[in-house]
Amino acid sequence: RRVERRPWEVRAAQWRAWTLAEAAFGKGVAVSWSGRTGAMGFRGRLTVSVPFDGLEDHRRREDLFLAWVWEDPVLQRVPLLFVFQAAETWAP
């Protein structure tokens, strides 16, 4: 019920994560939210589509993004499960 009464919290977290993802991965990032309260207290799943230039580069940028997430006061308050995928515009 708390989630349904405060949908703005999830929306604020989504926008915050998008901003951090663009800072870590650059332009071409897309974010989509789905789900409701899940296992282990997660408020939903945030799929982050990012440009993909190779596994090593992706891991480095993902680590940077997640470090920022752990320090962000908005994202600490609204725990989300992050799922990364290659952006549709990416081609091998």
mmCIF file of C-alpha atoms in Angstrom:
data_model
loop_
_atom_site.group_PDB
_atom_site.id
_atom_site.type_symbol
_atom_site.label_atom_id
_atom_site.label_comp_id
_atom_site.label_asym_id
_atom_site.label_seq_id
_atom_site.Cartn_x
_atom_site.Cartn_y
_atom_site.Cartn_z
ATOM 1 C CA ARG A 1 0.000 0.000 0.000
ATOM 2 C CA ARG A 2 2.832 2.369 0.794
ATOM 3 C CA VAL A 3 4.125 1.965 -2.779
ATOM 4 C CA GLU A 4 0.728 2.781 -4.255
ATOM 5 C CA ARG A 5 0.380 5.895 -2.088
ATOM 6 C CA ARG A 6 3.825 7.197 -3.050
ATOM 7 C CA PRO A 7 4.332 6.577 -6.759
ATOM 8 C CA TRP A 8 6.301 9.830 -6.985
ATOM 9 C CA GLU A 9 9.120 8.192 -4.986
ATOM 10 C CA VAL A 10 9.648 5.581 -7.669
ATOM 11 C CA ARG A 11 9.386 8.190 -10.433
ATOM 12 C CA ALA A 12 11.981 10.381 -8.685
ATOM 13 C CA ALA A 13 14.301 7.370 -8.326
ATOM 14 C CA GLN A 14 13.816 6.492 -11.999
ATOM 15 C CA TRP A 15 14.812 9.989 -13.126
ATOM 16 C CA ARG A 16 17.751 10.049 -10.735
ATOM 17 C CA ALA A 17 19.011 6.674 -12.006
ATOM 18 C CA TRP A 18 18.629 7.879 -15.598
ATOM 19 C CA THR A 19 20.766 10.939 -14.859
ATOM 20 C CA LEU A 20 23.465 8.830 -13.217
ATOM 21 C CA ALA A 21 23.376 6.285 -16.059
ATOM 22 C CA GLU A 22 23.874 9.042 -18.642
ATOM 23 C CA ALA A 23 26.811 10.370 -16.631
ATOM 24 C CA ALA A 24 28.384 6.892 -16.491
ATOM 25 C CA PHE A 25 27.511 5.551 -19.963
ATOM 26 C CA GLY A 26 27.053 8.695 -22.053
ATOM 27 C CA LYS A 27 24.259 9.605 -24.445
ATOM 28 C CA GLY A 28 21.918 6.939 -25.731
ATOM 29 C CA VAL A 29 20.766 5.652 -22.335
ATOM 30 C CA ALA A 30 17.129 4.649 -21.893
ATOM 31 C CA VAL A 31 15.436 3.646 -18.662
ATOM 32 C CA SER A 32 12.166 1.796 -18.106
ATOM 33 C CA TRP A 33 10.500 0.801 -14.858
ATOM 34 C CA SER A 34 8.290 -2.190 -14.242
ATOM 35 C CA GLY A 35 6.830 -4.064 -11.336
ATOM 36 C CA ARG A 36 5.752 -3.326 -7.843
ATOM 37 C CA THR A 37 7.154 -4.239 -4.463
ATOM 38 C CA GLY A 38 9.234 -7.334 -4.946
ATOM 39 C CA ALA A 39 11.343 -9.766 -3.042
ATOM 40 C CA MET A 40 13.796 -8.478 -0.457
ATOM 41 C CA GLY A 41 12.147 -5.044 -0.304
ATOM 42 C CA PHE A 42 12.787 -3.933 -3.877
ATOM 43 C CA ARG A 43 10.280 -1.365 -5.143
ATOM 44 C CA GLY A 44 10.535 -2.468 -8.755
ATOM 45 C CA ARG A 45 12.834 -3.344 -11.632
ATOM 46 C CA LEU A 46 14.596 -0.618 -13.570
ATOM 47 C CA THR A 47 15.884 -1.738 -16.953
ATOM 48 C CA VAL A 48 18.782 0.427 -18.104
ATOM 49 C CA SER A 49 19.555 0.227 -21.822
ATOM 50 C CA VAL A 50 23.078 1.494 -22.411
ATOM 51 C CA PRO A 51 25.540 1.859 -25.277
ATOM 52 C CA PHE A 52 27.808 -1.192 -25.318
ATOM 53 C CA ASP A 53 31.429 -0.857 -26.472
ATOM 54 C CA GLY A 54 32.808 -4.069 -25.031
ATOM 55 C CA LEU A 55 32.565 -6.063 -21.836
ATOM 56 C CA GLU A 56 35.542 -4.500 -20.051
ATOM 57 C CA ASP A 57 34.316 -0.960 -20.751
ATOM 58 C CA HIS A 58 30.763 -1.905 -19.768
ATOM 59 C CA ARG A 59 31.864 -3.414 -16.441
ATOM 60 C CA ARG A 60 33.924 -0.317 -15.611
ATOM 61 C CA ARG A 61 30.992 1.993 -16.354
ATOM 62 C CA GLU A 62 28.520 -0.267 -14.542
ATOM 63 C CA ASP A 63 30.735 -0.248 -11.442
ATOM 64 C CA LEU A 64 30.888 3.543 -11.583
ATOM 65 C CA PHE A 65 27.108 3.807 -11.933
ATOM 66 C CA LEU A 66 26.462 1.421 -9.035
ATOM 67 C CA ALA A 67 28.946 3.280 -6.806
ATOM 68 C CA TRP A 68 27.003 6.487 -7.456
ATOM 69 C CA VAL A 69 23.707 4.686 -6.788
ATOM 70 C CA TRP A 70 24.930 3.500 -3.380
ATOM 71 C CA GLU A 71 25.807 7.084 -2.414
ATOM 72 C CA ASP A 72 22.654 8.741 -3.761
ATOM 73 C CA PRO A 73 20.112 9.697 -1.064
ATOM 74 C CA VAL A 74 17.084 9.289 -3.357
ATOM 75 C CA LEU A 75 18.131 5.841 -4.587
ATOM 76 C CA GLN A 76 18.989 4.722 -1.059
ATOM 77 C CA ARG A 77 15.407 5.482 -0.045
ATOM 78 C CA VAL A 78 13.828 3.651 -3.000
ATOM 79 C CA PRO A 79 15.654 0.344 -3.514
ATOM 80 C CA LEU A 80 15.424 -0.823 -7.126
ATOM 81 C CA LEU A 81 16.702 -3.873 -8.951
ATOM 82 C CA PHE A 82 18.825 -2.717 -11.898
ATOM 83 C CA VAL A 83 18.927 -4.751 -15.097
ATOM 84 C CA PHE A 84 21.401 -3.663 -17.776
ATOM 85 C CA GLN A 85 20.987 -4.380 -21.469
ATOM 86 C CA ALA A 86 22.637 -3.163 -24.646
ATOM 87 C CA ALA A 87 20.809 -0.246 -26.262
ATOM 88 C CA GLU A 88 18.869 -1.083 -29.412
ATOM 89 C CA THR A 89 21.089 1.230 -31.460
ATOM 90 C CA TRP A 90 24.173 -0.843 -30.613
ATOM 91 C CA ALA A 91 25.556 -3.017 -33.413
ATOM 92 C CA PRO A 92 28.540 -5.398 -33.148
#
